[in-house]
Short mmCIF file of C-alpha atoms in Angstrom, two decimals:
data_model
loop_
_atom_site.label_atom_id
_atom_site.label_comp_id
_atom_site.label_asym_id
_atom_site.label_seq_id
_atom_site.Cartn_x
_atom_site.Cartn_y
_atom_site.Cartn_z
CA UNK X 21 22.71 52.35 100.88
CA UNK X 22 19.97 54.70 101.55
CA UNK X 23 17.97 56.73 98.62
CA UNK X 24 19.40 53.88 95.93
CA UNK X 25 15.92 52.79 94.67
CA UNK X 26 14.05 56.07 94.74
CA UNK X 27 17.41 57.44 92.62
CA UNK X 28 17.72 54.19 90.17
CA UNK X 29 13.60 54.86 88.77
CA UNK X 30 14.92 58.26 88.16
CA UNK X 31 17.72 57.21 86.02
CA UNK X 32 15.96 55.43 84.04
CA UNK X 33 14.79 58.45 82.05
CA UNK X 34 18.16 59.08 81.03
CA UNK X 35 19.82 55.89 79.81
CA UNK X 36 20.63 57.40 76.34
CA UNK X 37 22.83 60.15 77.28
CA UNK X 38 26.42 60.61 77.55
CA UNK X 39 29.13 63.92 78.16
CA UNK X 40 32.48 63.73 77.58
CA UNK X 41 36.09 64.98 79.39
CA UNK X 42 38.54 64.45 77.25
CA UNK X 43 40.40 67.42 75.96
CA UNK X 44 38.68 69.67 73.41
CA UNK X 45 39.66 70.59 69.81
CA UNK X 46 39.99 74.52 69.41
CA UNK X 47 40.22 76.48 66.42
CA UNK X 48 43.61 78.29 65.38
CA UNK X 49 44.55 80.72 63.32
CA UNK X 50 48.07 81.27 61.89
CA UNK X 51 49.39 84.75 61.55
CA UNK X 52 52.43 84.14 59.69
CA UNK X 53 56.01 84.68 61.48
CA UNK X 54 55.88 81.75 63.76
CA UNK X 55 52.67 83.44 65.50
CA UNK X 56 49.62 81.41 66.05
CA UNK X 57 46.15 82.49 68.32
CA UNK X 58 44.01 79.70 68.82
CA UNK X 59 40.64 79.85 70.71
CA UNK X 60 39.09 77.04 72.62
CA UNK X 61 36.69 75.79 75.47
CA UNK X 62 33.27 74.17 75.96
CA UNK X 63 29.57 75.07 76.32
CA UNK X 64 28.30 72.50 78.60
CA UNK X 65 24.52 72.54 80.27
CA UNK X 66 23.78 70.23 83.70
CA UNK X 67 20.69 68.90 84.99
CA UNK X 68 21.50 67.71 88.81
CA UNK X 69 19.35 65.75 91.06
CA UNK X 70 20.96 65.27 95.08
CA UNK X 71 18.74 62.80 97.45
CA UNK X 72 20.54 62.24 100.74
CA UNK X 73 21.06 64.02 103.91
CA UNK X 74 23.75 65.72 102.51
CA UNK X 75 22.73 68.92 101.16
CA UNK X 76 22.78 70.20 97.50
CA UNK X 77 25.72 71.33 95.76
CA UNK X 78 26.56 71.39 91.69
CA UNK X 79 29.38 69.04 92.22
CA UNK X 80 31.02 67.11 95.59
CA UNK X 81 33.99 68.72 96.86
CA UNK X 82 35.25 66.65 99.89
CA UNK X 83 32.71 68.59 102.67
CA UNK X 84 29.04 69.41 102.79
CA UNK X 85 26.50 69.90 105.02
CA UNK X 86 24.79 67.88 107.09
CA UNK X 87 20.53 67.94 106.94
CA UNK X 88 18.59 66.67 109.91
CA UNK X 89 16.48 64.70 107.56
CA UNK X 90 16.88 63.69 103.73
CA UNK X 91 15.57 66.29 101.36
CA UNK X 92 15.52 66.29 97.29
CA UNK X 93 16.27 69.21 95.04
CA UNK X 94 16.94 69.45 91.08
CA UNK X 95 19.03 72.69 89.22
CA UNK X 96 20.28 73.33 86.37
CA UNK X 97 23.25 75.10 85.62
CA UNK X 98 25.83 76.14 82.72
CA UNK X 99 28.61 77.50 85.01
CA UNK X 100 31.58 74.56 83.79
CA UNK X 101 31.24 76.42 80.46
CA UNK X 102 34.41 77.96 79.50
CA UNK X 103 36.88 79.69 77.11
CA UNK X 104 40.45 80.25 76.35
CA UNK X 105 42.77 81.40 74.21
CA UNK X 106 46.45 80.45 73.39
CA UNK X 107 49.09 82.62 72.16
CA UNK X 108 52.33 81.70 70.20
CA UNK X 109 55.57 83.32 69.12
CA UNK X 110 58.04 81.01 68.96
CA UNK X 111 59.22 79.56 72.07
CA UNK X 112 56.92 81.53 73.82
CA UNK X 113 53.21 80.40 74.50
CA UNK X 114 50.59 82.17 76.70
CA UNK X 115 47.34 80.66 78.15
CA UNK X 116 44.31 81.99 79.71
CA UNK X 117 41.05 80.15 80.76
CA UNK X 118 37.91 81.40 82.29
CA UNK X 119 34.68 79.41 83.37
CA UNK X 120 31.77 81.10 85.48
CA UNK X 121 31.75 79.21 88.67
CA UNK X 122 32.98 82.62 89.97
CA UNK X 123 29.57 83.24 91.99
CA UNK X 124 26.92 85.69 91.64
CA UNK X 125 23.34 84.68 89.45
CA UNK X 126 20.24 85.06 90.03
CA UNK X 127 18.32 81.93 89.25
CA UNK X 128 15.01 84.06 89.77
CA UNK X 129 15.00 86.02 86.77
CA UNK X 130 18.38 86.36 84.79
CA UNK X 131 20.55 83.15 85.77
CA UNK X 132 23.96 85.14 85.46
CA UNK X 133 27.11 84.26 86.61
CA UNK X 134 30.00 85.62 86.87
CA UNK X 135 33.32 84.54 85.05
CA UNK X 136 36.17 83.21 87.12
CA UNK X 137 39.86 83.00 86.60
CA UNK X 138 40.99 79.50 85.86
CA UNK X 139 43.91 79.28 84.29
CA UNK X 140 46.49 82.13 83.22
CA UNK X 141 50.33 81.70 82.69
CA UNK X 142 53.09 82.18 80.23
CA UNK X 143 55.49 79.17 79.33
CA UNK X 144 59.10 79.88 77.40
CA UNK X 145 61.04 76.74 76.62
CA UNK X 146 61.44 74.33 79.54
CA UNK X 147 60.31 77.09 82.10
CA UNK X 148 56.49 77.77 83.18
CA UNK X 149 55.41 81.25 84.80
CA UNK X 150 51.73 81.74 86.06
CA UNK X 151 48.30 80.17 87.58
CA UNK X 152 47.55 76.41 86.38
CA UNK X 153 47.36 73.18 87.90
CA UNK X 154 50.09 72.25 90.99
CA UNK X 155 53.10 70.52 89.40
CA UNK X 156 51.89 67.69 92.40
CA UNK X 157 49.02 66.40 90.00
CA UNK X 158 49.21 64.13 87.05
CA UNK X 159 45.85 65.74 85.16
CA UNK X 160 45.57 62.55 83.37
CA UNK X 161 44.88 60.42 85.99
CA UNK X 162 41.50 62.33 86.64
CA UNK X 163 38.41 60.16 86.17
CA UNK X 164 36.59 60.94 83.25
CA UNK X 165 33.04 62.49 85.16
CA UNK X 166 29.89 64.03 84.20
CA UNK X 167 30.71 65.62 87.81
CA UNK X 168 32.39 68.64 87.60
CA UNK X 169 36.13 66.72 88.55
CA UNK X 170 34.49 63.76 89.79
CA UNK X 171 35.90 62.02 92.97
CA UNK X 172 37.35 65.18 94.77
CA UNK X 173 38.09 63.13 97.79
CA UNK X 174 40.65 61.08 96.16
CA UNK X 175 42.36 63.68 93.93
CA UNK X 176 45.37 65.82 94.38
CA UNK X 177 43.25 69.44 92.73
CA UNK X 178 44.35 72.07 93.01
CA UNK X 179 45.64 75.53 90.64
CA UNK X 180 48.69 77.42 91.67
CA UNK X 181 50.22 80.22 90.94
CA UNK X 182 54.10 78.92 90.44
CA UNK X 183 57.43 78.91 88.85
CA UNK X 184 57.99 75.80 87.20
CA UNK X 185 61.15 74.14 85.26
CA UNK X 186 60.91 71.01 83.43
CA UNK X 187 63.91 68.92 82.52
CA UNK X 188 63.19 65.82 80.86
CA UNK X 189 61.07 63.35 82.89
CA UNK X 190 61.86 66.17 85.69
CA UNK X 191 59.62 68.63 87.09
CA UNK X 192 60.46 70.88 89.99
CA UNK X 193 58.20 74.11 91.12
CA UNK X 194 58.00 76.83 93.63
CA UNK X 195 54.61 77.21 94.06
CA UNK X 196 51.70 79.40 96.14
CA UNK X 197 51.91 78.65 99.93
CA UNK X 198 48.35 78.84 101.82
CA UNK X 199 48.26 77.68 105.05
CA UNK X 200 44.87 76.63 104.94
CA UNK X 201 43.16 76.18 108.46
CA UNK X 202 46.00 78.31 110.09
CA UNK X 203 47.35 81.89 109.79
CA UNK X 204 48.16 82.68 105.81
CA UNK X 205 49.34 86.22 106.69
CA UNK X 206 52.96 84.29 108.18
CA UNK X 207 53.32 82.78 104.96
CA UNK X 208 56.96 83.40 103.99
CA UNK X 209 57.97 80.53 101.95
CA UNK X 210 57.03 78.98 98.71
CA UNK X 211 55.62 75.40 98.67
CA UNK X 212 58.10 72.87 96.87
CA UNK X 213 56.90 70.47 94.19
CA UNK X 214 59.68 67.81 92.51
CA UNK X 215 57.72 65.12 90.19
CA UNK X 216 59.24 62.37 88.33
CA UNK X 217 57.05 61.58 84.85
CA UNK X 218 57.42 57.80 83.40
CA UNK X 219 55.98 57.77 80.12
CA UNK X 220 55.25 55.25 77.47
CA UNK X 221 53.03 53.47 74.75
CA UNK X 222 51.54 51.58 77.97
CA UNK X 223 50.34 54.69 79.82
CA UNK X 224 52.59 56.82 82.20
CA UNK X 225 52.85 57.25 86.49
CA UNK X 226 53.80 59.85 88.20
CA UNK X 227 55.43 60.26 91.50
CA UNK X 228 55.98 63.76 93.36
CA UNK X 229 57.22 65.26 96.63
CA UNK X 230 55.76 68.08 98.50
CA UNK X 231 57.37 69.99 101.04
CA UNK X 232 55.73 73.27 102.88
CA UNK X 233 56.20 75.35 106.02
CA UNK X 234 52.87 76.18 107.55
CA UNK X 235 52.23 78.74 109.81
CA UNK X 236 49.81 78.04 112.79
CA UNK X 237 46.90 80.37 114.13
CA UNK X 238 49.14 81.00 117.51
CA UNK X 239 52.07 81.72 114.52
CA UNK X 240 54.22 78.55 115.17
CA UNK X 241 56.31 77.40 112.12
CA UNK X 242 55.70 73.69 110.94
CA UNK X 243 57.07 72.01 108.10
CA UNK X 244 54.93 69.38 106.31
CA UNK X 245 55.87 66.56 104.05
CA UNK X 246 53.41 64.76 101.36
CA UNK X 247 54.05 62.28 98.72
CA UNK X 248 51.64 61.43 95.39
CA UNK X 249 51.92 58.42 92.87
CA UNK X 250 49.47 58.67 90.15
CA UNK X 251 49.18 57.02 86.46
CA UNK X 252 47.15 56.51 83.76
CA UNK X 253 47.30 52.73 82.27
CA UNK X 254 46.06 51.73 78.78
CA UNK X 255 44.41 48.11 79.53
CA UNK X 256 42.56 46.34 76.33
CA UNK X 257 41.57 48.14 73.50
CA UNK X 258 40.93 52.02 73.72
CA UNK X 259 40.32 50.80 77.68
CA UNK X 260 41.94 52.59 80.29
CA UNK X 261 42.88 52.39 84.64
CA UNK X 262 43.75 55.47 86.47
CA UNK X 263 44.50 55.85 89.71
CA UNK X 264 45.98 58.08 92.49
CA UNK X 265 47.43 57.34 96.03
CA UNK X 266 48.51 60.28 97.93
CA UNK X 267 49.76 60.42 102.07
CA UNK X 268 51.52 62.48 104.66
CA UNK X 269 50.99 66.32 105.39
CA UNK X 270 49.33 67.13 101.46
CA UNK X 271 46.38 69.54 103.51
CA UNK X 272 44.83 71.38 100.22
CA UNK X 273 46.38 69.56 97.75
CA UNK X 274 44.28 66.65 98.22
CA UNK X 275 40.46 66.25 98.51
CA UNK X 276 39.64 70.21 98.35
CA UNK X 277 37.83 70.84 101.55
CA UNK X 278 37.74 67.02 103.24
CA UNK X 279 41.48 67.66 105.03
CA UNK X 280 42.86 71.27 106.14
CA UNK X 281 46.72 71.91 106.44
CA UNK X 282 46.34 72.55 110.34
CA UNK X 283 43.45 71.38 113.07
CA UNK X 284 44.65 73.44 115.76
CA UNK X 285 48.53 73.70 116.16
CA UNK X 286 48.70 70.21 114.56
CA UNK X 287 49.71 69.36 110.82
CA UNK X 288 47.10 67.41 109.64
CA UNK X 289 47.70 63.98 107.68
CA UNK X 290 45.70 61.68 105.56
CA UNK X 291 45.84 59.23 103.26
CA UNK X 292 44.04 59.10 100.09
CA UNK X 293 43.04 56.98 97.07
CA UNK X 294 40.93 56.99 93.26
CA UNK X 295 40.70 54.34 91.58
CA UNK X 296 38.47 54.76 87.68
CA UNK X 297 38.39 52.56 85.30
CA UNK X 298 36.81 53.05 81.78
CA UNK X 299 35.59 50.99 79.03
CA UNK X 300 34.30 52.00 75.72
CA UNK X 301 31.55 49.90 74.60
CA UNK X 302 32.12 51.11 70.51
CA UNK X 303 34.09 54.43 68.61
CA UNK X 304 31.38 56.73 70.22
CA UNK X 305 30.20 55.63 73.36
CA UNK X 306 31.80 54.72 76.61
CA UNK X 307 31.66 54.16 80.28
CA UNK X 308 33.62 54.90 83.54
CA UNK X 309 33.34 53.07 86.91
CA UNK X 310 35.08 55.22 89.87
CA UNK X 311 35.67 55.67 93.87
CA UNK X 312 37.59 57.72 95.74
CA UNK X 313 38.34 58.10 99.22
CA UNK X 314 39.98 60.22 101.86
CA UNK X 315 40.70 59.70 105.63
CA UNK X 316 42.67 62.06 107.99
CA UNK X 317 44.17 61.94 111.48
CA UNK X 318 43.75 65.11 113.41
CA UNK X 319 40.27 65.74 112.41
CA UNK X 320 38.85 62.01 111.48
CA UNK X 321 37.19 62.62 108.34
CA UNK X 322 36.28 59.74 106.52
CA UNK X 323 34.61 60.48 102.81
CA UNK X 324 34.14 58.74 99.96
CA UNK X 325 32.40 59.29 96.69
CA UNK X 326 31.56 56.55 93.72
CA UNK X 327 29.73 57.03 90.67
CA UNK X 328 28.83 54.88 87.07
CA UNK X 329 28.52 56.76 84.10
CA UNK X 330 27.76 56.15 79.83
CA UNK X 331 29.11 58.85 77.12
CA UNK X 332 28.08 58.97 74.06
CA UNK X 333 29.20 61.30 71.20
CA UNK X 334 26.30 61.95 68.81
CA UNK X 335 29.10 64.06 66.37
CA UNK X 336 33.04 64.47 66.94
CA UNK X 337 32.02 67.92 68.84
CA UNK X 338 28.69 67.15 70.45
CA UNK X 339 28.61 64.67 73.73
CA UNK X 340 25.49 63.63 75.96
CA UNK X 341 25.74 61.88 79.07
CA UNK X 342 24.61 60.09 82.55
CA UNK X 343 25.84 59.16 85.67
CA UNK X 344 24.87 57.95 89.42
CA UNK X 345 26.66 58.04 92.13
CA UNK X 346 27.31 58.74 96.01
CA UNK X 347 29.05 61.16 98.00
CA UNK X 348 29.05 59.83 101.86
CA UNK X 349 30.33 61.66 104.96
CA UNK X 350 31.06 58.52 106.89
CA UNK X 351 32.33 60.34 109.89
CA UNK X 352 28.89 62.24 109.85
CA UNK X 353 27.15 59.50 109.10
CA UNK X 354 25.84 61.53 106.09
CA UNK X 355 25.14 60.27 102.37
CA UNK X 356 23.81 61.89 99.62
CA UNK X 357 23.03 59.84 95.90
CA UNK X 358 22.73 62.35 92.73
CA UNK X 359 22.13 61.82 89.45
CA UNK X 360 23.52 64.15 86.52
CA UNK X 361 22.98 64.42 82.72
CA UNK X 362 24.90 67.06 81.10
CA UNK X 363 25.22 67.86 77.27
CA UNK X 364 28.46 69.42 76.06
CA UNK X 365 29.60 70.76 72.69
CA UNK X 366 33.20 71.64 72.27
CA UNK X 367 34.90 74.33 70.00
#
């Protein structure tokens, strides 16, 4: 594994730190009459360092590009920051959530960025109106990263805008279509989402259907079929095993930018797996061990990214943290090792 030695004397300087993922407190406020606002989100700061001939990016998405030789660089960056705020009036609730990986800055002088749309949708009863994640994933299977999302490759990611109705362990969704790789503009019908959720005091799995029609570039109609089984597993103590396994035609919905919906006229398929487990050594401090990978027919990608990371929470709101890792581009012959601390202190 190339760059592994020159990355591990690095790490060394940051053996003490630790950033968590879990899901963040907020702060509400109760206005009487069944109404409640309650604001919440994260300030988190990144130091990156990317050795490999894979070139620089703030976190691994499934693609990158390729250097003719290996080259180093170091940033740091605030941009996973975010806020939201949650509305409630009886059955209703609304939701809105901004971070500022919306592009712009200027890391010359003034280091702006500008705020991006992440989540925004209103949910009344059993029924679910707006932008949030794909009724495909199962959010708690994602690794718990210092990497913005961690193993890309291996994760169904994605946020839709969607109708969704839940009926017990049921979830079923018209959702976005986006024939990624093809022609968008003959996009006619909604993508369908069904997901069955098994829940218990051991954990839950999930296991979902997808079924789109994508439009070509030379406008031919083809229908594509994907399935997903994810889960979250609670092991010994606070311990926990995720995983995901995801095949057929899922394009977009898996691994961001390694697979497209269409090479060509073709549907493209690939198969696609994370595996993360994570141990916590005492109350405050923890560790995850992860790899994910993605391979596809049509165009023969073949990437994979692993990483190693320690958390530690130096107050219930403020978390430091490390990790090492790969991303590798084996159908490039491409590999990159990084090396992130972050710090992170939650409303």
């Amino acid at each position: 594994m190339k760059n592994t030695n020159k990355l591990l004397l690095v790490s060394m300087l940051g053996l003490g730190l630790g950033c968590s993922t879990a899901a963040n407190a907020a702060f509400e406020v109760d206005l009487g009459d069944d109404q409640k606002i309650k604001f919440g989100g994260f300030i988190k700061i990144d130091g990156r360092y990317v050795d490999g001939d894979v070139g620089y990016r703030d976190f691994w998405i499934g693609s990158g590009s390729v250097l003719p030789e290996d080259a180093s660089q170091f940033k740091m960056f605030a941009n996973e920051s975010r806020i939201n705020t949650t509305y409630t009036n009886g059955d209703v609730t609304g939701f809105i959530e901004m971070d500022f990986y919306g592009g712009g800055g200027n890391e010359i002088i003034s280091n702006s960025s500008h705020p991006r749309l992440r989540h925004a949708f209103i949910k009344y009863k059993d029924v679910l109106i707006g932008q949030t994640w794909t009724t495909f994933m199962n959010t708690s299977a994602l690794a718990e990263t210092a990497d913005f999302a961690g193993p890309m490759v291996g994760e169904a990611f994605v946020r839709n805008n969607q109708v969704r109705y839940t009926n017990g362990n049921w979830q079923f969704a018209l959702e976005n279509p986006e024939s990624y790789g093809g022609n968008p503009n003959e996009d006619a019908m909604p993508d369908v989402v069904a997901k069955y959720n098994l829940k218990g005091d051991w954990g839950n799995v999930s296991v979902a259907g997808l079924f789109r029609q994508l439009n070509t570039e030379m406008n031919n109609s083809e229908s594509a079929f994907g399935v997903s089984v994810a889960g979250k597993i609670k092991t010994t103590g606070k311990d926990d095993f995720r995983f995901q396994i995801h095949t057929g035609n899922v394009g977009r919905y898996v691994g961001v930018t390694a697979a497209k919906d269409l090479v060509g006229e073709e549907v493209e398929e690939s198969t696609s797996y994370m595996v993360a487990y994570r141990h916590f050594w005492n109350d405050d401090t923890r560790s995850s061990a992860f790899y994910g990978n993605i391979t596809t027919e049509e165009s023969d990608a073949d990437r994979s990214h692993w990483g190693v990371n320690v958390f530690k929470n130096y107050t219930p709101k403020l978390a430091l943290g490390v990790e090492v890792g790969s991303f590798e581009m084996a159908d490039q012959n491409a590999e990159s090792m990084y090396l992130q601390f972050s710090a992170k202190y939650s409303l």
